[in-house]
PDB file of C-alpha atoms in Angstrom:
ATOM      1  CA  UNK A   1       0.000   0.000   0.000  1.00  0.00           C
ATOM      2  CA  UNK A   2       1.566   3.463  -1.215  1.00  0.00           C
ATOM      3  CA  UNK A   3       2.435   5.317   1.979  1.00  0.00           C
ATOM      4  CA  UNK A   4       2.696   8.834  -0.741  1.00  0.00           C
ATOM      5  CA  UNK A   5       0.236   9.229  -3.146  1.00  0.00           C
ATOM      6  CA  UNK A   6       0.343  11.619  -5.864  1.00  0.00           C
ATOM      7  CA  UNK A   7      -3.229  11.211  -7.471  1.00  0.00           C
ATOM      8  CA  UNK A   8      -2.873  13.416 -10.626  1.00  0.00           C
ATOM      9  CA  UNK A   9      -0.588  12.141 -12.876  1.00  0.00           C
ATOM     10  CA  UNK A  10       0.003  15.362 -15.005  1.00  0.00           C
ATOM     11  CA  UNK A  11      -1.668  18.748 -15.080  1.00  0.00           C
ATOM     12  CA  UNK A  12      -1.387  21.046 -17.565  1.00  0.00           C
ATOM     13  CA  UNK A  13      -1.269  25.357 -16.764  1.00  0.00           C
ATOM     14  CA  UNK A  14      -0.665  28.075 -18.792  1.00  0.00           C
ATOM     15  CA  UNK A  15       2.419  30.072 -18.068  1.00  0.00           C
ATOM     16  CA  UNK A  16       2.075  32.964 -15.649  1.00  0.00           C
ATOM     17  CA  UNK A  17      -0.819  31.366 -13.784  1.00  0.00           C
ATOM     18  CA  UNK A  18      -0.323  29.196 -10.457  1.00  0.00           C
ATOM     19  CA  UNK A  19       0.170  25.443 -10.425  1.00  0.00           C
ATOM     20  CA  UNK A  20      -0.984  23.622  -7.696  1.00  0.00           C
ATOM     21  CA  UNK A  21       0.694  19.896  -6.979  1.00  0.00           C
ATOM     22  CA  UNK A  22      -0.682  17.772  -4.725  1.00  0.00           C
ATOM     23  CA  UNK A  23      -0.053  14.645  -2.626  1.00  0.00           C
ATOM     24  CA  UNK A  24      -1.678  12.767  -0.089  1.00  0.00           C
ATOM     25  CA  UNK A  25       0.167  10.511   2.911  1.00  0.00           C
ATOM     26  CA  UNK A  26      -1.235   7.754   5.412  1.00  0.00           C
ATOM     27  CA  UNK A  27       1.944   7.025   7.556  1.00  0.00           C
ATOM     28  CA  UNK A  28       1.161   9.440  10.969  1.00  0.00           C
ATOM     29  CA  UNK A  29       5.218   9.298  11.845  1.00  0.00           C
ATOM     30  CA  UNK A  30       6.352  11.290   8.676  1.00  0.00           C
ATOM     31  CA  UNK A  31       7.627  14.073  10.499  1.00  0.00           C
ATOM     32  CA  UNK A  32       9.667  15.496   7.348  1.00  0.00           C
ATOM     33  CA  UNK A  33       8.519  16.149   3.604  1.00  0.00           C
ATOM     34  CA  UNK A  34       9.964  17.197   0.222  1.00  0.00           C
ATOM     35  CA  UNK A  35       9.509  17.749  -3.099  1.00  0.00           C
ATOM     36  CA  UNK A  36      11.648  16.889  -6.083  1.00  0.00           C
ATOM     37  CA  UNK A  37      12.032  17.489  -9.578  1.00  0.00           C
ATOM     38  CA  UNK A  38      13.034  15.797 -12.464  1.00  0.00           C
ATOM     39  CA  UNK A  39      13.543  16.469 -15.955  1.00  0.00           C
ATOM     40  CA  UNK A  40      13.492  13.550 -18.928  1.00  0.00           C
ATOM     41  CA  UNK A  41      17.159  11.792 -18.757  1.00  0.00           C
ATOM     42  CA  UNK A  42      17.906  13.146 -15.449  1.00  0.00           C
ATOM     43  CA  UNK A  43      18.038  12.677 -11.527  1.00  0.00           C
ATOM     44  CA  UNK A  44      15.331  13.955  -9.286  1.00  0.00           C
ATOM     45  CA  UNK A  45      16.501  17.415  -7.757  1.00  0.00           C
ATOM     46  CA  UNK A  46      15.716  18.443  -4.309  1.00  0.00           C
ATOM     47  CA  UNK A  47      13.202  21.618  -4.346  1.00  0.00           C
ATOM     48  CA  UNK A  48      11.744  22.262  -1.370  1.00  0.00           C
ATOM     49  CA  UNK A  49      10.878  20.442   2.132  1.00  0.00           C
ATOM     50  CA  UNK A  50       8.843  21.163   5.126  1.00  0.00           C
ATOM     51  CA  UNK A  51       8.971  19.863   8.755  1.00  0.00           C
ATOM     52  CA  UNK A  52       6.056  18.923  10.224  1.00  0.00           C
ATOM     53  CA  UNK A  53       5.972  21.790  13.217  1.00  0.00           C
ATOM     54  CA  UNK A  54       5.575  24.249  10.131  1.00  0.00           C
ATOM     55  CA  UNK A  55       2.240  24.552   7.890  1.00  0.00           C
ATOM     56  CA  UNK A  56       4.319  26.683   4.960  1.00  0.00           C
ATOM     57  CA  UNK A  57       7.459  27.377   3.605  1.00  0.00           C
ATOM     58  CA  UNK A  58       8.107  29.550   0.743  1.00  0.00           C
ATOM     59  CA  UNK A  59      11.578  29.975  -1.273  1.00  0.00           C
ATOM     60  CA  UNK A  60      11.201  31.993  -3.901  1.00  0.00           C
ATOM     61  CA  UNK A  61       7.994  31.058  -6.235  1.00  0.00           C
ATOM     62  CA  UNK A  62       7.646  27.974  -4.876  1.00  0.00           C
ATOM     63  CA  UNK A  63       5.528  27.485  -1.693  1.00  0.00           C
ATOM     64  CA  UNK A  64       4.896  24.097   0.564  1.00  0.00           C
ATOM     65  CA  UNK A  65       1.796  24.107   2.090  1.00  0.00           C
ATOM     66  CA  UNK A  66       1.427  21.177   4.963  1.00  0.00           C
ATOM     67  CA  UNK A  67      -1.636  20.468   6.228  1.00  0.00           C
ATOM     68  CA  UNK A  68      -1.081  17.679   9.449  1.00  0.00           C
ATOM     69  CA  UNK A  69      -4.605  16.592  10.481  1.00  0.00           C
ATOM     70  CA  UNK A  70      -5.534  16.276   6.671  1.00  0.00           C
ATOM     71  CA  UNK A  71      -2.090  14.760   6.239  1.00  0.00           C
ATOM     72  CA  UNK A  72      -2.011  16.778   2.605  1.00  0.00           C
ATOM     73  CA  UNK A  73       0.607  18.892   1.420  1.00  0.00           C
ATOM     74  CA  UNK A  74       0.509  20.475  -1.873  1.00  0.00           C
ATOM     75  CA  UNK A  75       3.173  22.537  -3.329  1.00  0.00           C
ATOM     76  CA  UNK A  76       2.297  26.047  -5.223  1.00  0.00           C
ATOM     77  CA  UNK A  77       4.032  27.309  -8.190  1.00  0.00           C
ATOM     78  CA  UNK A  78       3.811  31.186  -8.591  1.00  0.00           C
ATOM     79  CA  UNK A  79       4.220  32.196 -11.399  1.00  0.00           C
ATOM     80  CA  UNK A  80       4.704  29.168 -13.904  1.00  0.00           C
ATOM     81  CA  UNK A  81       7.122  29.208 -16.392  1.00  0.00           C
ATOM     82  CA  UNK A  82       7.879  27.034 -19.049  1.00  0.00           C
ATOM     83  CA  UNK A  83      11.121  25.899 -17.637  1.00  0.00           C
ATOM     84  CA  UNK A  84       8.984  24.671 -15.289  1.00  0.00           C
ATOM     85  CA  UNK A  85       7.548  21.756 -17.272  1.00  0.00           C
ATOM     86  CA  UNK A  86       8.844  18.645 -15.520  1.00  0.00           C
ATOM     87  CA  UNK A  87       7.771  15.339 -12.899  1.00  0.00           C
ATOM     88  CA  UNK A  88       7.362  16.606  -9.317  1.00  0.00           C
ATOM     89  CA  UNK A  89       8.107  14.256  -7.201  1.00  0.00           C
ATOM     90  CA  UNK A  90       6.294  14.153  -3.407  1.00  0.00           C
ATOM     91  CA  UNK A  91       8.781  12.507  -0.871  1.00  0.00           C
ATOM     92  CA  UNK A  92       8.068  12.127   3.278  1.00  0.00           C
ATOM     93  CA  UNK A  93      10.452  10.654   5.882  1.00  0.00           C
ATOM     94  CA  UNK A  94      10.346   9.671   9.566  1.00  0.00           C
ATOM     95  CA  UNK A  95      12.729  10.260  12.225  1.00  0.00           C
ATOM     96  CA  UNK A  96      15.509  10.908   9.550  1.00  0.00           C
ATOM     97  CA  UNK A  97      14.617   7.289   7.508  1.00  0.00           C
ATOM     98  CA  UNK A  98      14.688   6.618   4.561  1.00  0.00           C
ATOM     99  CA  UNK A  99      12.888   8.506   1.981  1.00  0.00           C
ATOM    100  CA  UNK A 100       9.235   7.281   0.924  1.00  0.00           C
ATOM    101  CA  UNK A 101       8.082   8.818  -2.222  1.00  0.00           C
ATOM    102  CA  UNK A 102       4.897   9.471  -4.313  1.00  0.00           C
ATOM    103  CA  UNK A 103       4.241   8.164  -7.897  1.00  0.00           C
ATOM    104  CA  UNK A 104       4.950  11.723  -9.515  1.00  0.00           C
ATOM    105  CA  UNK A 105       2.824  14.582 -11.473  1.00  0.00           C
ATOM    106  CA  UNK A 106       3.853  15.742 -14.429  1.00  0.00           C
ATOM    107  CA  UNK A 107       3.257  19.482 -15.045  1.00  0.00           C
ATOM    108  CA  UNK A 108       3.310  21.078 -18.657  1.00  0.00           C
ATOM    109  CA  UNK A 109       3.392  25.119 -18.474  1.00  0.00           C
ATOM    110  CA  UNK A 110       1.958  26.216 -21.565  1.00  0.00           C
ATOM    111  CA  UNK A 111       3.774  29.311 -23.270  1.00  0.00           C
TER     112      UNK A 111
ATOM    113  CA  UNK B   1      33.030  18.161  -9.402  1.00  0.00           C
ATOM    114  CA  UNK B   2      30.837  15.818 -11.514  1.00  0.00           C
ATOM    115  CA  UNK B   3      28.357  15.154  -8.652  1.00  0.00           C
ATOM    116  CA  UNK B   4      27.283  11.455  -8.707  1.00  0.00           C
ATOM    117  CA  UNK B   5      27.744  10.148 -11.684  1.00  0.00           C
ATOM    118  CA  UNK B   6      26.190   6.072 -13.328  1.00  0.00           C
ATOM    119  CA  UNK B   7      27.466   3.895 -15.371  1.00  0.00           C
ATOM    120  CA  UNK B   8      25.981   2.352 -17.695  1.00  0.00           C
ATOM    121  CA  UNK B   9      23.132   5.180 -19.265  1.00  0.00           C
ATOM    122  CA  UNK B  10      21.586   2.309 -21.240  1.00  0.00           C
ATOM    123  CA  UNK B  11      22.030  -1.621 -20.986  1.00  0.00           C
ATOM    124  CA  UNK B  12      19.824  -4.633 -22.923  1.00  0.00           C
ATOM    125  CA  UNK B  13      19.948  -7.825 -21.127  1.00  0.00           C
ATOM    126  CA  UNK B  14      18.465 -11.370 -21.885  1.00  0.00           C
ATOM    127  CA  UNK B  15      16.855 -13.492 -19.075  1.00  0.00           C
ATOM    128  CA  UNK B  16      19.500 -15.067 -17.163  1.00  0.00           C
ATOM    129  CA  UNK B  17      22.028 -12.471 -18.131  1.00  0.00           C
ATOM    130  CA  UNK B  18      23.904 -10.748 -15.256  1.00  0.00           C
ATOM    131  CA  UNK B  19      25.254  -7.304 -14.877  1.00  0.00           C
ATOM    132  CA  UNK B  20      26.847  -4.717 -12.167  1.00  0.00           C
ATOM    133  CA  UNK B  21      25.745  -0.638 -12.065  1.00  0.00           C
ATOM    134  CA  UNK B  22      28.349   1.214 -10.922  1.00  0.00           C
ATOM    135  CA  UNK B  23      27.385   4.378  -8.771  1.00  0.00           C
ATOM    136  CA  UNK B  24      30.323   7.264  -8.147  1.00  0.00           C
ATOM    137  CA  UNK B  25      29.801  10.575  -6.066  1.00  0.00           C
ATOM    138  CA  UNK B  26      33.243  12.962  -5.879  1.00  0.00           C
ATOM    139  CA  UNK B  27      31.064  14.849  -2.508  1.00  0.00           C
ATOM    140  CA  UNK B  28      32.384  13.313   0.144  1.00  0.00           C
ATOM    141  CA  UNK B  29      29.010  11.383   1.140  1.00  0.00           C
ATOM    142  CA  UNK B  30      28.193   9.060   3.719  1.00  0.00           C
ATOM    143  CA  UNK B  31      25.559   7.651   2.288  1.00  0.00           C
ATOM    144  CA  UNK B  32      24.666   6.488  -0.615  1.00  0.00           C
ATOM    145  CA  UNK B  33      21.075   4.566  -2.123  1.00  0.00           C
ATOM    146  CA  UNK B  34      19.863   2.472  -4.997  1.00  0.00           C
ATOM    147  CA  UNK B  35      16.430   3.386  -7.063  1.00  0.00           C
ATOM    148  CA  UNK B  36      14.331   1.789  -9.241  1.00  0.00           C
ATOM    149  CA  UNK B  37      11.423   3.784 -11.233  1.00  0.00           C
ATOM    150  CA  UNK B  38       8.600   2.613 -12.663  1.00  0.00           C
ATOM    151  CA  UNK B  39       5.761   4.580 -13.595  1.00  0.00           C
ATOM    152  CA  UNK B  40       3.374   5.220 -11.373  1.00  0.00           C
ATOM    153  CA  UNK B  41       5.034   4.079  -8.770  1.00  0.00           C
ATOM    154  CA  UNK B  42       7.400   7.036  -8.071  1.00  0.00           C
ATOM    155  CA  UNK B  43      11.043   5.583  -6.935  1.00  0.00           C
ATOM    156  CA  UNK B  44      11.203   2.709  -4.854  1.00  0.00           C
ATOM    157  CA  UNK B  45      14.472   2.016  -2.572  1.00  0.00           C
ATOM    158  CA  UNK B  46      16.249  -1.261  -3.689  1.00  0.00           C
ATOM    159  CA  UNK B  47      19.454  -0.993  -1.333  1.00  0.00           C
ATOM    160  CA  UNK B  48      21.741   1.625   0.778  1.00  0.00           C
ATOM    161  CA  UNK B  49      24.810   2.001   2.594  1.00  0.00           C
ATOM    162  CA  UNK B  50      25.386   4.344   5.482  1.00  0.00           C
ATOM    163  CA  UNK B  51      29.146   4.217   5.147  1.00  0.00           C
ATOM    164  CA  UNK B  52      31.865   2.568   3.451  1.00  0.00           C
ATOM    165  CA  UNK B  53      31.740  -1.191   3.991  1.00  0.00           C
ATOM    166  CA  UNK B  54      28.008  -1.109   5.008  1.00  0.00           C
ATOM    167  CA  UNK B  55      25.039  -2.331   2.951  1.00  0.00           C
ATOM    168  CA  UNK B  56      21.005  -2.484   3.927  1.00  0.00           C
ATOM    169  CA  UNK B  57      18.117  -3.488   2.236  1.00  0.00           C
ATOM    170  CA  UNK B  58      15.362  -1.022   1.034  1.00  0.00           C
ATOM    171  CA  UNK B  59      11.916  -1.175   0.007  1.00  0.00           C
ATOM    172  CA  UNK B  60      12.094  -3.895  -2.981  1.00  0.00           C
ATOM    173  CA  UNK B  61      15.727  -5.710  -2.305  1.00  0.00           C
ATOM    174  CA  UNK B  62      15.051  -9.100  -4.079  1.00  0.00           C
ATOM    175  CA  UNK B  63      17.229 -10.120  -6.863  1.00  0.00           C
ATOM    176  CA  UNK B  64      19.640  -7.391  -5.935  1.00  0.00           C
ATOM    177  CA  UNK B  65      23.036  -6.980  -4.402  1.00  0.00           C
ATOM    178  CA  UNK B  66      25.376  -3.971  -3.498  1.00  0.00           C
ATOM    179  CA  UNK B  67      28.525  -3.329  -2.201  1.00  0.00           C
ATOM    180  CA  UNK B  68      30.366  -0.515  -0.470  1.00  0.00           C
ATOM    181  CA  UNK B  69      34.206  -1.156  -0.446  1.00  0.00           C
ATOM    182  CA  UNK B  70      35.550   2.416  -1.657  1.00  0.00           C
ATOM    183  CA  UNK B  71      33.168   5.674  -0.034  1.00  0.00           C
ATOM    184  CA  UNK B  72      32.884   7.211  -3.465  1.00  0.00           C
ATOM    185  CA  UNK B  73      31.249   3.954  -5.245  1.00  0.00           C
ATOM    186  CA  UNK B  74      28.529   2.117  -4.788  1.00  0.00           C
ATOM    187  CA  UNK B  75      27.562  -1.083  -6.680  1.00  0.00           C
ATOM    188  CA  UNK B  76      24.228  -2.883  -7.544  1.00  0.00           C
ATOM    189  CA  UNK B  77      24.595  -6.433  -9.086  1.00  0.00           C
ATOM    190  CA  UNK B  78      21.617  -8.212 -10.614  1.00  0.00           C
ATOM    191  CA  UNK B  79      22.685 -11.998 -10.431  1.00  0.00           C
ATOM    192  CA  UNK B  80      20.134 -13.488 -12.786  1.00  0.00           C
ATOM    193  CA  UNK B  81      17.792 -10.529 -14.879  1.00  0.00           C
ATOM    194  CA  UNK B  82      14.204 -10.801 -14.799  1.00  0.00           C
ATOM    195  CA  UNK B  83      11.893  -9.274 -17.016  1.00  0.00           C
ATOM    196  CA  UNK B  84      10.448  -7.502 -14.012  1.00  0.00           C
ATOM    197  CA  UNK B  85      14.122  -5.336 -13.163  1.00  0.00           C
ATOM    198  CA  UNK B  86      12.736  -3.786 -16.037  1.00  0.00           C
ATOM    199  CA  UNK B  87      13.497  -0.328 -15.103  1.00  0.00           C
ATOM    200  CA  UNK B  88      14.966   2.850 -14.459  1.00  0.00           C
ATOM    201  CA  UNK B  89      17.669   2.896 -11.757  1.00  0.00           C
ATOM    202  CA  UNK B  90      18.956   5.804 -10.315  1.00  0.00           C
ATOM    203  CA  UNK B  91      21.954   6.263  -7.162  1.00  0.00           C
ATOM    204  CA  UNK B  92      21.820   9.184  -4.800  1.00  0.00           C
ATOM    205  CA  UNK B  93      23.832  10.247  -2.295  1.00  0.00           C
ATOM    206  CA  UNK B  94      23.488  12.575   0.899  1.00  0.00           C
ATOM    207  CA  UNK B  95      25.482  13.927   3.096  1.00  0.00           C
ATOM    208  CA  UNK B  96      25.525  13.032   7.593  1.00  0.00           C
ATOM    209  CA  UNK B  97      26.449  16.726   8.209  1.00  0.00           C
ATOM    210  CA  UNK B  98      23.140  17.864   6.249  1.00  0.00           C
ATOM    211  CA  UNK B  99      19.955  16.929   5.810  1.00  0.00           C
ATOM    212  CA  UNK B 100      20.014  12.646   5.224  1.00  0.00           C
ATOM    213  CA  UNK B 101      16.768  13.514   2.900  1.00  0.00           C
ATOM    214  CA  UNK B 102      18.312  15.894   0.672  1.00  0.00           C
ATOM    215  CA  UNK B 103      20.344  13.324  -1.912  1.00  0.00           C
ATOM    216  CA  UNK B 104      21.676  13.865  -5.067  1.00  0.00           C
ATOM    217  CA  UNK B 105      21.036  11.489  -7.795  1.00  0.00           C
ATOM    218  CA  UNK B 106      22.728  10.578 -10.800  1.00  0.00           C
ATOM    219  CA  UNK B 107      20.909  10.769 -14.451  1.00  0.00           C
ATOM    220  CA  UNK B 108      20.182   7.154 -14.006  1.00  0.00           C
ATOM    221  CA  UNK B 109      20.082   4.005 -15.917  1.00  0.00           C
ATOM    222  CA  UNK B 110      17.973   2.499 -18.366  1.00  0.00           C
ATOM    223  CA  UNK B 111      17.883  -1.486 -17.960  1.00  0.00           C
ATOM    224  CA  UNK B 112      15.617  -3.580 -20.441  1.00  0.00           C
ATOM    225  CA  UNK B 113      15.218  -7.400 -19.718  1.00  0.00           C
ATOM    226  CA  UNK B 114      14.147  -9.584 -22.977  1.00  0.00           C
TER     227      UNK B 114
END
């Protein structure tokens, strides 16, 4: 059973507009999460993260948003570029373990 | 300061066949992990090490091995290929002093099993 879910697996925005990602956990311990991103033929590459004491954290146009008694977190894109076109990848850890991660989104910025 | 870097990119095996990935990171890193991605199913963690001479399992282990004799490489072996390694594979690295969750991963590897 996927402790991470992603349950969009793309979503398309124009450019300038927000993007909203989304992911969904069940494990109660995950006291740490993360988003990566990847573009075709390469690695994931860390973005953002959030501990769990915090409900946002925002680093430049990109903004975390935790939400602990939903256990959501969605991560907000503002504004979207084109460059920005790639899989997001939803990641959550406990206690410093080992990463468990979501199934992905893929997000096209239309020009 | 190539980062982590895999080798193979692309590799075609028959059923049977056997094969070793070879993972290298010039950072320094404690600890390094093994990936496999299939779609829809995100990355899944196959093995890790926390230091040199150290090896765990992860998530999906079976029909895997690694080893850890030099800190900058890391190994995966795949003894007898299945159709079901399948995959992409990617190795990542992080570092004790920082954040364990922040790795860096290579540009992975492409395996196809006939």
């Amino acid at each position: 059973d996927q402790q991470v879910k992603q349950n969009s697996p793309s979503l398309s925005v124009q450019e300038g507009r927000i993007s909203i990602l989304n992911c969904d956990y069940t494990n109660s311990m995950f006291d740490y999460f993360l988003w990566y991103k990847k573009y075709p033929a390469e690695g994931p590459t860390f973005l953002i993260s959030i501990s769990s004491i915090k409900d946002k954290n925002e680093d430049g146009r990109f903004t975390v948003f935790l939400n602990k008694s939903a256990k959501h977190l969605s991560l907000h894109i503002v504004p979207s570029q084109p460059g920005d076109s790639a899989v997001y990848f939803c990641a959550a850890s406990s206690a410093g373990n080992m990463l468990t991660f979501g199934g992905g989104t893929r997000l096209m910025v239309k020009p | 300061n190539a980062g982590v870097t895999q080798t193979p990119k692309f590799r075609v095996l028959k059923t049977g066949q056997s094969m070793t990935l070879l993972c290298a990171q010039d950072m320094n890193h404690e600890y390094m992990y093994w990936y496999r991605q299939d779609p829809g199913m995100g990355l899944r963690l196959i093995h890790y090490s926390v230091g040199e001479g150290t090896t765990a399992k992860g998530e999906v282990p079976d029909g895997y091995n690694v080893s850890r004799l030099k800190k900058q490489n890391f190994l995966l072996g795949l003894e007898s290929a299945a159709p079901s390694q399948t995959s992409v594979y990617f190795c990542a690295s992080s570092s004790r002093q920082g954040h364990l969750w922040e790795q860096y991963f290579g540009p992975g590897t492409r395996l196809t099993v006939t």
